[in-house]
């Protein structure tokens, strides 16, 4: 059956998105894989994978994707909203323009794609898969913008599910923990760039914290799932006859989301503070 069905995967240039596109193609779907650049398209193109130049924040690109889907006689099985950026900085120090950029990509872009493709999904009885994060359930320090957009994506997913499941469209949230992709490395570079722009007073308040979070991010990524393992969970959500509303991806995600669900805020604060403390830079001695 999958050979006669389309799947759209956004953010497919590298990492989980690319792995998901290949895994779904391996399972027989025809995948429209959103990429930003021609060289990414050339690297990804293969049997069952059709790269599409896509920036989910550009209306014309999203409309072109919808037109491509509408022109295809095959039904649309699923839309995997995977595109995203990671920007970490303390709430006080992150410029408002960066807040807006994070929300444009990590929230509003997904809404734009979903709105554009919902008519096709309603016709086919397909499904929407929104790639959230453990940051959609528990916000670490310096993750205000990233986690804020993911919290919002979780809420939008709940509202959408209650709107369209009675109409035959399933809505599923996936919550990955650490995954070995290029995203965290880019996030560390961005965090360091933003930290370099902090005022001396902000650096005194948060400089050590930024270093600790970068160290924690690097260690969590190196110990995380491979992109291929994460892609298999996403593919399961695409193909399951009766999918769950949410899937955690990785043991760390299951553990942290479980703690966030049951621990009082102050106790969770202490757990997070203890984790961060182990990564703080050691004080220098004269």
XYZ file of N, CA and C in Angstrom:
858
model
N 0.821 -1.207 0.000
C 0.000 0.000 0.000
C 0.855 1.257 0.000
N 2.005 1.236 0.720
C 2.827 2.436 0.853
C 3.388 2.902 -0.483
N 3.529 1.998 -1.457
C 4.088 2.382 -2.755
C 3.203 3.383 -3.474
N 1.924 3.452 -3.104
C 1.004 4.390 -3.729
C 0.739 5.613 -2.851
N 1.612 5.876 -1.891
C 1.373 6.972 -0.956
C 2.570 7.914 -0.881
N 2.272 9.181 -0.640
C 3.288 10.209 -0.430
C 3.480 10.465 1.049
N 4.693 10.880 1.411
C 4.975 11.448 2.729
C 5.825 12.689 2.512
N 5.500 13.764 3.199
C 6.314 14.977 3.198
C 7.143 14.997 4.481
N 8.434 15.227 4.342
C 9.329 15.381 5.490
C 10.047 16.714 5.346
N 9.849 17.634 6.283
C 10.571 18.903 6.236
C 11.878 18.779 7.014
N 12.804 19.688 6.734
C 14.098 19.655 7.425
C 14.863 18.380 7.164
N 14.902 17.967 5.899
C 15.484 16.667 5.554
C 16.909 16.757 5.024
N 17.546 17.909 5.165
C 18.908 18.039 4.633
C 19.889 17.104 5.323
N 19.773 16.981 6.635
C 20.707 16.167 7.416
C 19.943 15.526 8.573
N 20.669 14.781 9.384
C 20.166 14.311 10.669
C 18.914 13.470 10.598
N 18.014 13.691 11.575
C 16.794 12.894 11.665
C 15.943 13.009 10.422
N 15.863 14.214 9.844
C 15.027 14.395 8.667
C 15.504 13.567 7.498
N 16.811 13.608 7.221
C 17.362 12.814 6.121
C 17.190 11.322 6.389
N 17.460 10.912 7.635
C 17.320 9.499 7.982
C 15.869 9.045 7.864
N 14.937 9.910 8.252
C 13.520 9.572 8.154
C 13.092 9.449 6.701
N 13.543 10.369 5.851
C 13.212 10.287 4.431
C 13.687 8.962 3.843
N 14.915 8.574 4.159
C 15.464 7.322 3.610
C 14.728 6.101 4.175
N 14.407 6.132 5.475
C 13.720 4.989 6.081
C 12.323 4.816 5.483
N 11.594 5.913 5.307
C 10.259 5.804 4.731
C 10.318 5.367 3.264
N 11.329 5.846 2.523
C 11.504 5.385 1.154
C 11.809 3.886 1.126
N 12.619 3.437 2.076
C 12.942 2.011 2.156
C 11.684 1.183 2.397
N 10.721 1.774 3.114
C 9.473 1.068 3.401
C 8.449 1.211 2.270
N 8.835 1.890 1.189
C 7.999 1.912 0.005
C 7.232 3.183 -0.261
N 7.354 4.189 0.603
C 6.686 5.461 0.360
C 7.468 6.290 -0.652
N 6.767 7.216 -1.306
C 7.439 8.232 -2.102
C 7.541 9.476 -1.234
N 8.767 9.876 -0.913
C 8.999 10.924 0.068
C 9.369 12.226 -0.630
N 8.602 13.267 -0.348
C 8.964 14.624 -0.745
C 9.748 15.211 0.416
N 11.051 15.351 0.217
C 11.976 15.697 1.305
C 12.388 17.150 1.190
N 11.954 17.962 2.127
C 12.266 19.385 2.105
C 13.701 19.662 2.484
N 14.434 20.355 1.604
C 15.826 20.734 1.849
C 15.992 22.208 1.490
N 17.062 22.805 2.014
C 17.253 24.239 1.802
C 18.127 24.565 0.591
N 19.012 23.624 0.214
C 20.013 23.937 -0.810
C 20.101 22.826 -1.854
N 20.551 23.212 -3.044
C 20.677 22.237 -4.135
C 21.657 21.127 -3.781
N 22.741 21.464 -3.105
C 23.730 20.418 -2.791
C 23.158 19.400 -1.798
N 22.253 19.846 -0.903
C 21.593 18.898 -0.007
C 20.649 18.002 -0.797
N 19.986 18.586 -1.792
C 19.101 17.794 -2.642
C 19.882 16.716 -3.384
N 21.035 17.086 -3.921
C 21.851 16.129 -4.660
C 22.315 14.978 -3.767
N 22.628 15.299 -2.505
C 23.101 14.265 -1.587
C 21.992 13.308 -1.170
N 20.758 13.795 -1.143
C 19.644 13.008 -0.607
C 18.893 12.238 -1.683
N 18.918 12.739 -2.910
C 18.091 12.156 -3.975
C 18.405 10.673 -4.158
N 17.359 9.867 -4.261
C 17.551 8.432 -4.447
C 16.208 7.777 -4.675
N 16.197 6.437 -4.734
C 14.966 5.696 -4.965
C 13.934 6.049 -3.906
N 12.825 6.602 -4.331
C 11.747 6.923 -3.407
C 11.903 8.236 -2.676
N 13.019 8.944 -2.843
C 13.242 10.225 -2.177
C 13.357 11.313 -3.245
N 12.408 12.231 -3.235
C 12.384 13.351 -4.170
C 12.633 14.644 -3.389
N 13.827 15.200 -3.476
C 14.089 16.438 -2.742
C 13.268 17.600 -3.306
N 12.816 18.460 -2.403
C 12.057 19.659 -2.757
C 12.709 20.837 -2.034
N 13.086 21.875 -2.787
C 13.662 23.049 -2.135
C 12.566 23.722 -1.313
N 12.809 23.842 -0.005
C 11.757 24.310 0.893
C 12.355 25.073 2.061
N 11.854 26.281 2.262
C 12.054 27.040 3.492
C 10.670 27.232 4.071
N 10.391 26.630 5.207
C 9.026 26.635 5.730
C 8.588 28.014 6.214
N 9.513 28.978 6.261
C 9.136 30.341 6.625
C 8.827 31.206 5.400
N 8.951 30.644 4.199
C 8.674 31.386 2.972
C 7.363 30.899 2.363
N 6.394 31.799 2.280
C 5.056 31.436 1.810
C 5.088 30.815 0.419
N 5.870 31.387 -0.488
C 5.896 30.880 -1.864
C 6.399 29.435 -1.914
N 7.401 29.101 -1.109
C 7.927 27.723 -1.089
C 6.881 26.755 -0.533
N 6.178 27.175 0.509
C 5.150 26.306 1.091
C 4.011 26.106 0.101
N 3.611 27.162 -0.590
C 2.556 27.036 -1.599
C 2.982 26.125 -2.743
N 4.255 26.207 -3.146
C 4.755 25.331 -4.207
C 4.728 23.869 -3.769
N 5.045 23.603 -2.501
C 4.974 22.235 -1.979
C 3.539 21.723 -2.026
N 2.592 22.560 -1.605
C 1.186 22.149 -1.640
C 0.730 21.867 -3.070
N 1.176 22.682 -4.011
C 0.819 22.467 -5.409
C 1.403 21.157 -5.923
N 2.638 20.840 -5.514
C 3.269 19.575 -5.920
C 2.461 18.387 -5.389
N 2.012 18.478 -4.148
C 1.207 17.395 -3.569
C -0.133 17.286 -4.287
N -0.788 18.410 -4.557
C -2.099 18.393 -5.202
C -2.031 17.840 -6.622
N -0.882 18.028 -7.274
C -0.740 17.551 -8.650
C -0.453 16.056 -8.734
N -0.193 15.427 -7.612
C 0.177 14.014 -7.587
C -1.059 13.162 -7.336
N -1.293 12.137 -8.127
C -2.492 11.304 -7.916
C -2.421 10.437 -6.658
N -1.222 10.271 -6.110
C -1.086 9.415 -4.930
C -1.574 10.141 -3.678
N -2.222 9.452 -2.749
C -2.697 10.095 -1.526
C -1.538 10.453 -0.603
N -1.746 11.499 0.190
C -0.735 11.953 1.146
C -0.935 11.214 2.457
N 0.019 10.337 2.771
C -0.076 9.542 3.997
C 0.232 10.373 5.242
N 1.281 11.209 5.164
C 1.707 11.919 6.375
C 2.539 13.132 6.028
N 2.498 14.098 6.932
C 3.400 15.244 6.919
C 4.236 15.164 8.197
N 5.550 15.103 8.040
C 6.459 15.055 9.185
C 7.093 16.435 9.329
N 6.617 17.208 10.291
C 7.123 18.559 10.537
C 8.378 18.465 11.403
N 9.507 18.377 10.730
C 10.775 18.115 11.401
C 11.743 19.292 11.383
N 11.564 20.244 10.472
C 12.527 21.353 10.357
C 12.661 22.072 11.691
N 13.861 22.570 11.971
C 14.050 23.291 13.235
C 15.441 23.859 13.364
N 15.557 24.823 14.278
C 16.847 25.399 14.634
C 16.962 25.401 16.148
N 18.189 25.375 16.621
C 18.439 25.428 18.062
C 19.205 26.694 18.385
N 18.619 27.506 19.239
C 19.225 28.770 19.669
C 19.133 28.827 21.178
N 20.285 28.838 21.840
C 20.315 28.824 23.300
C 20.981 30.080 23.843
N 20.297 30.739 24.755
C 20.851 31.885 25.469
C 19.929 32.189 26.645
N 20.449 32.815 27.687
C 19.573 33.213 28.794
C 18.468 34.146 28.302
N 17.327 34.078 28.945
C 16.179 34.901 28.549
C 16.570 36.371 28.477
N 17.307 36.853 29.466
C 17.694 38.266 29.509
C 18.570 38.662 28.330
N 19.397 37.727 27.870
C 20.451 38.076 26.917
C 20.101 37.773 25.465
N 18.995 37.085 25.212
C 18.667 36.716 23.834
C 17.912 37.860 23.169
N 18.472 38.440 22.092
C 17.787 39.551 21.415
C 16.402 39.144 20.932
N 15.472 40.080 20.960
C 14.101 39.781 20.592
C 13.993 39.279 19.156
N 14.861 39.761 18.271
C 14.845 39.277 16.894
C 15.142 37.782 16.833
N 16.006 37.295 17.717
C 16.309 35.861 17.756
C 15.127 35.064 18.291
N 14.435 35.599 19.299
C 13.205 34.950 19.769
C 12.235 34.764 18.603
N 12.050 35.820 17.832
C 11.106 35.755 16.720
C 11.561 34.749 15.667
N 12.869 34.697 15.393
C 13.385 33.749 14.395
C 13.136 32.309 14.833
N 13.377 32.024 16.112
C 13.159 30.670 16.615
C 11.693 30.274 16.456
N 10.788 31.176 16.821
C 9.373 30.846 16.725
C 8.909 30.764 15.271
N 9.496 31.572 14.382
C 9.139 31.492 12.965
C 9.450 30.111 12.404
N 10.615 29.577 12.748
C 11.014 28.274 12.209
C 10.368 27.130 12.985
N 10.462 27.166 14.310
C 10.095 26.009 15.129
C 8.611 25.917 15.450
N 7.849 26.970 15.131
C 6.412 26.926 15.379
C 5.612 27.377 14.161
N 5.759 28.643 13.774
C 4.892 29.187 12.721
C 5.127 28.509 11.376
N 6.365 28.118 11.088
C 6.636 27.398 9.847
C 5.892 26.074 9.788
N 5.847 25.359 10.911
C 5.118 24.084 10.946
C 3.624 24.311 10.763
N 3.113 25.380 11.360
C 1.697 25.689 11.184
C 1.408 25.994 9.715
N 2.306 26.753 9.075
C 2.111 27.092 7.662
C 2.056 25.841 6.794
N 2.988 24.924 6.996
C 3.009 23.684 6.216
C 1.749 22.864 6.486
N 1.373 22.764 7.753
C 0.186 21.983 8.107
C -1.070 22.573 7.484
N -1.229 23.900 7.570
C -2.393 24.530 6.949
C -2.443 24.263 5.446
N -1.284 24.363 4.798
C -1.245 24.197 3.346
C -1.580 22.775 2.915
N -1.215 21.783 3.742
C -1.376 20.387 3.336
C -2.577 19.705 3.978
N -3.268 20.384 4.878
C -4.422 19.755 5.515
C -5.510 19.344 4.517
N -5.812 20.146 3.494
C -6.831 19.663 2.548
C -6.483 18.303 1.943
N -5.218 18.107 1.593
C -4.803 16.810 1.044
C -4.898 15.711 2.094
N -4.524 16.021 3.340
C -4.604 15.031 4.419
C -6.053 14.673 4.730
N -6.947 15.652 4.668
C -8.363 15.371 4.908
C -8.929 14.466 3.825
N -8.472 14.659 2.597
C -8.938 13.793 1.500
C -8.467 12.360 1.678
N -7.232 12.210 2.178
C -6.613 10.882 2.239
C -6.771 10.197 3.594
N -7.248 10.944 4.614
C -7.260 10.370 5.963
C -5.848 10.144 6.472
N -4.966 11.116 6.224
C -3.561 10.985 6.603
C -3.285 11.427 8.024
N -2.027 11.766 8.269
C -1.651 12.133 9.635
C -0.583 13.213 9.631
N -0.580 13.998 10.707
C 0.418 15.042 10.952
C 1.324 14.561 12.075
N 2.636 14.576 11.827
C 3.613 14.238 12.859
C 4.438 15.475 13.158
N 4.327 15.982 14.364
C 5.097 17.144 14.788
C 6.262 16.699 15.656
N 7.477 17.047 15.214
C 8.667 16.671 15.970
C 8.901 17.726 17.035
N 8.600 17.367 18.262
C 8.804 18.262 19.403
C 10.164 17.932 20.026
N 10.217 17.771 21.333
C 11.491 17.564 22.024
C 11.175 17.316 23.489
N 12.159 16.785 24.222
C 11.999 16.806 25.676
C 11.876 18.242 26.160
N 12.413 19.194 25.360
C 12.263 20.607 25.681
C 10.826 21.084 25.570
N 9.941 20.293 25.003
C 8.528 20.631 24.976
C 7.804 20.266 26.252
N 8.520 19.600 27.171
C 7.944 19.203 28.458
C 8.725 19.742 29.641
N 10.027 19.976 29.470
C 10.871 20.483 30.553
C 11.880 21.457 29.957
N 11.890 22.687 30.462
C 12.748 23.740 29.891
C 14.018 23.878 30.729
N 15.140 23.538 30.125
C 16.427 23.729 30.777
C 16.815 25.210 30.736
N 17.699 25.659 31.634
C 18.195 27.029 31.523
C 18.866 27.252 30.175
N 18.706 28.435 29.636
C 19.140 28.925 28.313
C 18.284 28.373 27.177
N 17.319 27.529 27.477
C 16.450 26.950 26.451
C 15.113 27.681 26.347
N 15.029 28.921 26.842
C 13.748 29.610 26.875
C 13.069 29.702 25.526
N 13.794 30.152 24.501
C 13.187 30.315 23.178
C 12.890 28.952 22.540
N 13.861 28.060 22.561
C 13.686 26.747 21.942
C 12.556 25.983 22.618
N 12.616 25.882 23.952
C 11.583 25.149 24.679
C 10.242 25.868 24.581
N 10.271 27.198 24.575
C 9.020 27.935 24.434
C 8.296 27.579 23.152
N 9.034 27.501 22.046
C 8.421 27.131 20.776
C 7.944 25.679 20.796
N 8.698 24.798 21.455
C 8.293 23.392 21.523
C 7.078 23.209 22.430
N 7.044 23.914 23.580
C 5.836 23.877 24.413
C 4.629 24.302 23.587
N 4.790 25.380 22.817
C 3.691 25.883 21.993
C 3.298 24.860 20.929
N 4.292 24.191 20.329
C 3.989 23.173 19.318
C 3.185 22.026 19.924
N 3.502 21.657 21.157
C 2.726 20.619 21.848
C 1.273 21.061 22.011
N 1.063 22.320 22.404
C -0.299 22.820 22.594
C -1.054 22.886 21.274
N -0.386 23.383 20.229
C -1.020 23.437 18.907
C -1.393 22.028 18.446
N -0.515 21.073 18.712
C -0.784 19.684 18.320
C -2.023 19.149 19.026
N -2.155 19.457 20.323
C -3.339 19.011 21.058
C -4.608 19.625 20.465
N -4.569 20.947 20.197
C -5.745 21.609 19.622
C -6.085 21.015 18.259
N -5.065 20.833 17.410
C -5.291 20.303 16.069
C -5.859 18.886 16.137
N -5.309 18.074 17.033
C -5.795 16.693 17.155
C -7.290 16.676 17.481
N -7.696 17.543 18.385
C -9.103 17.572 18.794
C -10.009 18.170 17.721
N -9.406 18.894 16.785
C -10.171 19.466 15.674
C -10.333 18.498 14.508
N -9.253 17.769 14.169
C -9.276 17.019 12.905
C -9.348 15.503 13.060
N -9.101 14.963 14.257
C -9.246 13.513 14.374
C -10.689 13.068 14.134
N -11.706 13.855 14.560
C -13.069 13.458 14.192
C -13.303 13.461 12.683
N -12.409 14.139 11.937
C -12.514 14.202 10.480
C -11.622 13.181 9.789
N -10.923 12.353 10.579
C -10.139 11.265 10.009
C -8.651 11.500 9.899
N -8.137 12.628 10.408
C -6.703 12.920 10.345
C -6.092 12.727 11.735
N -5.075 11.898 11.828
C -4.390 11.665 13.090
C -3.313 12.738 13.302
N -3.104 13.131 14.541
C -2.065 14.101 14.899
C -1.204 13.484 15.983
N 0.102 13.426 15.725
C 1.034 12.695 16.583
C 2.211 13.606 16.914
N 2.644 13.563 18.161
C 3.811 14.321 18.604
C 4.929 13.345 18.928
N 6.132 13.647 18.449
C 7.314 12.851 18.797
C 8.256 13.719 19.616
N 8.766 13.162 20.709
C 9.564 13.919 21.672
C 10.943 13.270 21.831
N 11.885 13.651 20.962
C 13.226 13.066 21.057
C 14.029 13.644 22.220
N 14.924 12.827 22.734
C 15.960 13.314 23.631
C 17.221 13.573 22.820
N 18.356 13.154 23.345
C 19.604 13.331 22.622
C 19.666 12.451 21.379
N 19.948 13.072 20.250
C 20.127 12.335 19.000
C 21.419 12.819 18.363
N 22.214 11.891 17.877
C 23.527 12.232 17.323
C 23.371 12.829 15.918
N 23.157 14.142 15.878
C 23.013 14.850 14.606
C 23.877 16.112 14.655
N 23.885 16.819 13.530
C 24.658 18.065 13.451
C 23.982 19.226 14.166
N 22.724 19.067 14.537
C 21.966 20.185 15.093
C 22.572 20.687 16.396
N 22.978 19.770 17.276
C 23.523 20.207 18.559
C 24.851 20.929 18.371
N 25.665 20.456 17.428
C 26.923 21.149 17.158
C 26.695 22.561 16.672
N 25.723 22.720 15.763
C 25.376 24.067 15.310
C 24.824 24.896 16.458
N 24.060 24.245 17.348
C 23.507 24.954 18.496
C 24.578 25.480 19.428
N 25.640 24.706 19.625
C 26.740 25.143 20.492
C 27.454 26.337 19.875
N 27.678 26.291 18.564
C 28.309 27.430 17.875
C 27.454 28.681 18.042
N 26.143 28.534 17.850
C 25.232 29.674 18.000
C 25.239 30.189 19.429
N 25.227 29.283 20.401
C 25.234 29.692 21.807
C 26.498 30.477 22.140
N 27.630 30.027 21.633
C 28.880 30.744 21.891
C 28.883 32.122 21.230
N 28.315 32.203 20.029
C 28.232 33.489 19.340
C 27.346 34.463 20.117
N 26.218 33.981 20.597
C 25.324 34.835 21.378
C 25.965 35.220 22.711
N 26.693 34.296 23.321
C 27.361 34.597 24.589
C 28.412 35.683 24.409
N 29.088 35.666 23.261
C 30.111 36.679 23.004
C 29.513 38.076 22.894
N 28.202 38.154 22.633
C 27.538 39.445 22.507
C 26.888 39.914 23.806
N 27.004 39.119 24.861
C 26.434 39.535 26.142
C 27.221 40.713 26.717
N 26.556 41.532 27.508
C 27.254 42.613 28.200
C 28.157 42.011 29.264
N 29.153 42.770 29.760
C 29.997 42.245 30.843
C 29.180 41.807 32.052
N 28.123 42.541 32.363
C 27.291 42.168 33.505
C 26.550 40.850 33.244
N 26.040 40.697 32.031
C 25.369 39.448 31.688
C 26.345 38.281 31.671
N 27.552 38.533 31.185
C 28.560 37.477 31.162
C 28.905 37.024 32.576
N 28.971 37.980 33.499
C 29.249 37.624 34.893
C 28.134 36.763 35.469
N 26.900 37.056 35.073
C 25.766 36.301 35.595
C 25.628 34.921 34.951
N 25.879 34.843 33.637
C 25.486 33.653 32.888
C 26.614 32.954 32.135
N 27.817 33.523 32.125
C 28.882 32.942 31.315
C 29.162 31.493 31.660
N 29.283 31.194 32.951
C 29.532 29.814 33.371
C 28.373 28.892 33.041
N 27.161 29.413 33.161
C 25.974 28.619 32.849
C 25.960 28.235 31.368
N 26.278 29.181 30.491
C 26.308 28.875 29.064
C 27.324 27.777 28.775
N 28.492 27.868 29.381
C 29.505 26.824 29.180
C 29.012 25.472 29.680
N 28.330 25.481 30.824
C 27.826 24.229 31.380
C 26.773 23.599 30.476
N 25.868 24.418 29.956
C 24.820 23.887 29.076
C 25.426 23.351 27.784
N 26.435 24.043 27.241
C 27.109 23.530 26.045
C 27.738 22.170 26.310
N 28.388 22.031 27.459
C 29.005 20.757 27.825
C 27.951 19.673 27.995
N 26.852 20.032 28.642
C 25.761 19.074 28.850
C 25.144 18.662 27.521
N 24.963 19.630 26.620
C 24.405 19.335 25.309
C 25.314 18.387 24.527
N 26.609 18.645 24.571
C 27.550 17.798 23.835
C 27.560 16.380 24.382
N 27.543 16.246 25.710
C 27.588 14.904 26.300
C 26.281 14.161 26.052
N 25.150 14.876 26.122
C 23.865 14.229 25.873
C 23.731 13.766 24.440
N 24.271 14.549 23.513
C 24.207 14.167 22.102
C 25.085 12.960 21.823
N 26.292 12.963 22.371
C 27.216 11.857 22.089
C 26.696 10.532 22.638
N 25.890 10.603 23.715
C 25.336 9.384 24.304
C 23.953 9.058 23.767
N 23.458 9.864 22.826
C 22.080 9.721 22.364
C 21.914 8.677 21.276
N 20.681 8.592 20.785
C 20.362 7.680 19.698
C 21.037 8.122 18.403
N 21.223 7.196 17.500
C 21.611 7.569 16.152
C 20.399 8.145 15.431
N 20.651 8.920 14.387
C 19.554 9.452 13.587
C 18.732 8.321 12.970
N 19.386 7.232 12.594
C 18.666 6.104 12.000
C 17.709 5.468 13.006
N 18.133 5.361 14.270
C 17.257 4.782 15.297
C 16.055 5.690 15.541
N 16.292 6.994 15.586
C 15.181 7.933 15.746
C 14.230 7.847 14.556
N 14.785 7.709 13.359
C 13.958 7.626 12.149
C 13.038 6.413 12.186
N 13.492 5.325 12.781
C 12.633 4.132 12.847
C 11.415 4.372 13.743
N 11.593 5.161 14.804
C 10.451 5.500 15.658
C 9.468 6.380 14.894
N 9.997 7.352 14.152
C 9.133 8.231 13.356
C 8.375 7.415 12.311
N 9.081 6.503 11.647
C 8.426 5.663 10.637
C 7.336 4.800 11.265
N 7.567 4.339 12.479
C 6.533 3.560 13.179
C 5.277 4.397 13.382
N 5.459 5.675 13.739
C 4.305 6.556 13.931
C 3.575 6.826 12.614
N 4.317 6.832 11.513
C 3.700 7.023 10.193
C 2.879 5.806 9.802
N 3.350 4.611 10.138
C 2.753 3.379 9.613
C 1.814 2.662 10.573
N 1.884 2.968 11.866
C 1.069 2.234 12.846
C -0.421 2.368 12.516
N -1.128 1.271 12.637
C -2.567 1.309 12.333
C -3.300 2.186 13.339
N -2.928 2.085 14.594
C -3.528 2.918 15.639
C -2.409 3.610 16.407
N -1.856 4.688 15.864
C -0.706 5.339 16.502
C -1.087 6.002 17.817
N -0.098 6.089 18.710
C -0.304 6.834 19.947
C -0.320 8.326 19.645
N -0.811 9.125 20.575
C -0.790 10.573 20.385
C 0.609 11.124 20.574
N 1.447 10.447 21.377
C 2.815 10.888 21.624
C 3.757 9.694 21.698
N 4.957 9.898 21.152
C 6.030 8.918 21.258
C 7.267 9.616 21.812
N 7.867 9.056 22.850
C 9.198 9.521 23.238
C 10.221 8.791 22.381
N 11.329 9.468 22.124
C 12.380 8.906 21.278
C 13.670 8.888 22.089
N 14.026 7.718 22.608
C 15.219 7.576 23.441
C 14.866 7.428 24.908
N 15.725 6.680 25.630
C 15.468 6.458 27.058
C 15.571 7.734 27.866
N 16.496 8.645 27.457
C 16.627 9.887 28.206
C 15.357 10.716 28.100
N 14.724 10.698 26.944
C 13.468 11.428 26.779
C 12.384 10.851 27.678
N 12.281 9.527 27.704
C 11.266 8.893 28.548
C 11.500 9.224 30.018
N 12.761 9.234 30.448
C 13.068 9.504 31.849
C 12.760 10.955 32.224
N 13.242 11.891 31.412
C 13.075 13.309 31.751
C 11.608 13.718 31.663
N 10.912 13.258 30.638
C 9.492 13.601 30.512
C 8.691 12.976 31.649
N 9.086 11.772 32.065
C 8.432 11.150 33.213
C 8.640 11.951 34.484
N 9.867 12.426 34.702
C 10.133 13.244 35.882
C 9.349 14.546 35.843
N 9.309 15.187 34.682
C 8.581 16.452 34.555
C 7.102 16.273 34.851
N 6.589 15.080 34.582
C 5.171 14.826 34.791
C 4.843 14.648 36.267
N 5.776 14.084 37.059
C 5.421 13.702 38.432
C 6.093 14.548 39.512
N 7.240 15.170 39.222
C 7.959 15.895 40.264
C 7.394 17.300 40.442
N 7.305 17.790 41.689
C 6.961 19.198 41.902
C 8.031 20.103 41.275
N 7.631 21.311 40.908
C 8.555 22.224 40.229
C 9.857 22.410 40.984
N 9.784 22.663 42.286
C 10.999 22.943 43.060
C 11.937 21.743 43.085
N 11.377 20.547 43.168
C 12.227 19.357 43.165
C 12.857 19.162 41.788
N 12.093 19.393 40.741
C 12.660 19.282 39.397
C 13.740 20.347 39.192
N 13.524 21.556 39.733
C 14.555 22.597 39.671
C 15.856 22.108 40.281
N 15.754 21.422 41.427
C 16.974 20.945 42.103
C 17.663 19.852 41.299
N 16.871 18.976 40.686
C 17.461 17.917 39.857
C 18.215 18.539 38.682
N 17.579 19.509 38.012
C 18.220 20.153 36.869
C 19.454 20.931 37.310
N 19.341 21.659 38.430
C 20.493 22.426 38.927
C 21.667 21.504 39.236
N 21.389 20.339 39.820
C 22.462 19.397 40.114
C 23.128 18.871 38.860
N 22.330 18.622 37.822
C 22.883 18.159 36.550
C 23.765 19.234 35.924
N 23.284 20.484 35.931
C 24.052 21.583 35.352
C 25.333 21.813 36.141
N 25.258 21.712 37.450
C 26.409 21.993 38.316
C 27.598 21.092 37.967
N 27.308 19.862 37.590
C 28.405 18.926 37.259
C 29.152 19.343 35.999
N 28.569 20.228 35.218
C 29.197 20.664 33.966
C 29.740 22.087 34.040
N 29.600 22.737 35.187
C 30.125 24.100 35.306
C 31.651 24.098 35.176
N 32.207 25.128 34.546
C 33.682 25.192 34.439
C 34.316 25.260 35.818
N 35.442 24.583 35.946
C 36.150 24.597 37.232
C 36.751 25.989 37.456
N 36.676 26.498 38.680
C 37.274 27.808 38.949
C 38.795 27.770 38.771
N 39.325 28.823 38.190
C 40.784 28.890 37.993
C 41.438 29.363 39.269
N 42.643 28.871 39.502
C 43.406 29.276 40.681
C 44.598 30.093 40.238
N 44.935 31.090 41.044
C 46.058 31.947 40.708
C 47.363 31.199 40.838
